[in-house]
mmCIF file of C-alpha atoms in Angstrom:
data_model
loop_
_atom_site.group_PDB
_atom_site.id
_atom_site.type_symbol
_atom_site.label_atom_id
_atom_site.label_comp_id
_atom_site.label_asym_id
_atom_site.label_seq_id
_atom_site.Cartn_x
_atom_site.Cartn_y
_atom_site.Cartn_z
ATOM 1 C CA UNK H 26 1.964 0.484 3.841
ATOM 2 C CA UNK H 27 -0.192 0.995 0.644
ATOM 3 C CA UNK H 28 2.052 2.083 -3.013
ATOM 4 C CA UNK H 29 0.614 5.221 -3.826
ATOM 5 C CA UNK H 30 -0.824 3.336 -6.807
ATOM 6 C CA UNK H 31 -3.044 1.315 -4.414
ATOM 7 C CA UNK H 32 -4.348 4.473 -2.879
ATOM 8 C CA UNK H 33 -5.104 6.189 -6.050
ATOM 9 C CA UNK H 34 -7.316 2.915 -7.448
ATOM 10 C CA UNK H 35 -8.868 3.236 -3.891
ATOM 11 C CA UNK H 36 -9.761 6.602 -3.541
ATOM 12 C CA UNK H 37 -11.118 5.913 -7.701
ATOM 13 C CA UNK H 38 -13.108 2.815 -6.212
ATOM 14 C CA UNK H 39 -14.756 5.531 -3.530
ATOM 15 C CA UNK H 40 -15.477 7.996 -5.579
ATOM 16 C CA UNK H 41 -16.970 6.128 -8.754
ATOM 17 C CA UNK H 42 -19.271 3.959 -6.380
ATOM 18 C CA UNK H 43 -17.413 0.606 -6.372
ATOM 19 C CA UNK H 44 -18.028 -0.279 -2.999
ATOM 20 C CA UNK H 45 -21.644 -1.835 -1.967
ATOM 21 C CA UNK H 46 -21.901 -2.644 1.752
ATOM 22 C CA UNK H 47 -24.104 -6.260 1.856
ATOM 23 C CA UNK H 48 -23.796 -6.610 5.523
ATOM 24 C CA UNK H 49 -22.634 -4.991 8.615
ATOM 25 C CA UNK H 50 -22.665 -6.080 12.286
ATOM 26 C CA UNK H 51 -20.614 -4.728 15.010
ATOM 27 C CA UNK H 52 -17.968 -7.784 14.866
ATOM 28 C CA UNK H 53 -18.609 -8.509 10.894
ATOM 29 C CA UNK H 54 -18.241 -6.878 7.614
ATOM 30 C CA UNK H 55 -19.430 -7.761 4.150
ATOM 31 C CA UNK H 56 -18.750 -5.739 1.017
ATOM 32 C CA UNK H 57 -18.631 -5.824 -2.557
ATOM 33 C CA UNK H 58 -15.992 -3.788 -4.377
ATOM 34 C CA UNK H 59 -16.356 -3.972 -8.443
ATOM 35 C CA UNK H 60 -12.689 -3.773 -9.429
ATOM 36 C CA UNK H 61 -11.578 -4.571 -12.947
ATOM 37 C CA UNK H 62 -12.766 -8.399 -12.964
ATOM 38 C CA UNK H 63 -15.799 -8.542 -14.602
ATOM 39 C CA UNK H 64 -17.942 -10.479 -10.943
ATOM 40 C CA UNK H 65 -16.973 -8.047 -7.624
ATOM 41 C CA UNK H 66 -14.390 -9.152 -5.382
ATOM 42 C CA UNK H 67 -15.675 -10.056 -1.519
ATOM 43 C CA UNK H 68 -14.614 -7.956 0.890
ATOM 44 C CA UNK H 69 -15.042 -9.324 4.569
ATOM 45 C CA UNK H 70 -14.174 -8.840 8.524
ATOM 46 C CA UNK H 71 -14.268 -11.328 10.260
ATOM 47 C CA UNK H 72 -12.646 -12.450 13.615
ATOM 48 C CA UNK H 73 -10.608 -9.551 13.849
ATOM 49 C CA UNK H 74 -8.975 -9.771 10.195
ATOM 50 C CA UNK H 75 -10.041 -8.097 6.963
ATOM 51 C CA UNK H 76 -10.108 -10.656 3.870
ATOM 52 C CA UNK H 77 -10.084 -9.988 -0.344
ATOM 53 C CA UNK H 78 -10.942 -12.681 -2.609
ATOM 54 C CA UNK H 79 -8.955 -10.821 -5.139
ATOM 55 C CA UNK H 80 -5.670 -12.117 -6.479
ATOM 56 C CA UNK H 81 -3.374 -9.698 -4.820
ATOM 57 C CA UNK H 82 -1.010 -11.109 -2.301
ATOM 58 C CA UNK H 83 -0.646 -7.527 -0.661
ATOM 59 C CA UNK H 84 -2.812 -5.117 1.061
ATOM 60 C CA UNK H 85 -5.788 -4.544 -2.110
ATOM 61 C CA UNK H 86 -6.794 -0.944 -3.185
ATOM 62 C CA UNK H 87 -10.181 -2.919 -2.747
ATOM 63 C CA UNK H 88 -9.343 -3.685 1.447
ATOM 64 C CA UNK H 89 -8.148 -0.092 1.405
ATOM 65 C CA UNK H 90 -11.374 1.260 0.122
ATOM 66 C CA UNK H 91 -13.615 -0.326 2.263
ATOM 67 C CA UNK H 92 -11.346 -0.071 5.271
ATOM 68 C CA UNK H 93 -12.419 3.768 4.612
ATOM 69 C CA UNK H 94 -15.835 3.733 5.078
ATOM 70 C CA UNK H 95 -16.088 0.667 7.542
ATOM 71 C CA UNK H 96 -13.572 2.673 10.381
ATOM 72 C CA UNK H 97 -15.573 0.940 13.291
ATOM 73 C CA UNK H 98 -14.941 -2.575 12.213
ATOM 74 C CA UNK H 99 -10.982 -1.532 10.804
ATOM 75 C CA UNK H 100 -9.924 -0.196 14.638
ATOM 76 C CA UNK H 101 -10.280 -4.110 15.534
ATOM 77 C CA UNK H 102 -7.537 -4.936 13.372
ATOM 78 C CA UNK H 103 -6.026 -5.480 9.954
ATOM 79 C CA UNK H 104 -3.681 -8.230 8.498
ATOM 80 C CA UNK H 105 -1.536 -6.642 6.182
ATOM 81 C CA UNK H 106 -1.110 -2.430 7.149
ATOM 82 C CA UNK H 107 -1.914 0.306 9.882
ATOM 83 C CA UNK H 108 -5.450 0.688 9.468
ATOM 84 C CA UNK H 109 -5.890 4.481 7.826
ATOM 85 C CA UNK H 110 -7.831 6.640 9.768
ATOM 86 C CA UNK H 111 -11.408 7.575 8.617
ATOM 87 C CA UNK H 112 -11.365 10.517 5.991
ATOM 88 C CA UNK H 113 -14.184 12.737 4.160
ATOM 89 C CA UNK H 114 -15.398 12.768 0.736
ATOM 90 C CA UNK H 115 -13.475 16.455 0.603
ATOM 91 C CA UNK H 116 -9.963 15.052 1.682
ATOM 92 C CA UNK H 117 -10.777 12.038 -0.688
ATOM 93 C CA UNK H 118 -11.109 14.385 -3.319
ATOM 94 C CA UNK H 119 -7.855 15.867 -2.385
ATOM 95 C CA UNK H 120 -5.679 12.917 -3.180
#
């Protein structure tokens, strides 16, 4: 499961406009999420497994944020956590 760190730098990635969706299909996801690197990671579903090109060797704040607003694509599955469940901008704003 996600530090509480992660989520906080998730829910910041959300609410500042970090995330870009490129390209969505009903089996495939493509996102950008600007973290602190200077070029955005690539954030990607594919064949049943979510993928960041960022250095982390855990689940990312950056797979966390997208996972967020891409729920149809993160019930397939997920390689590191329990997918979260889909939440509002108002309970985002809560944590």
């Amino acid at each position: 499961m996600a530090s509480d760190k992660v989520v906080a730098k998730a829910h910041r990635l959300l609410v500042t406009g970090k995330v870009t969706a490129v390209e969505q299909t009903s089996s495939t996801a493509y996102f950008q999420v600007q973290g602190s690197d200077t070029e955005p990671y690539d954030v990607k579903f594919q064949q049943g497994v979510w993928i960041c090109d960022c250095p982390a060797r855990v689940d990312c704040a950056h797979l966390l944020a997208v996972r967020r607003v891409s729920p149809g694509a993160a019930v397939t599955a997920a390689p590191f956590a329990p997918e979260p469940e889909a939440v509002s901008t108002d309970e985002l704003n809560k944590l």
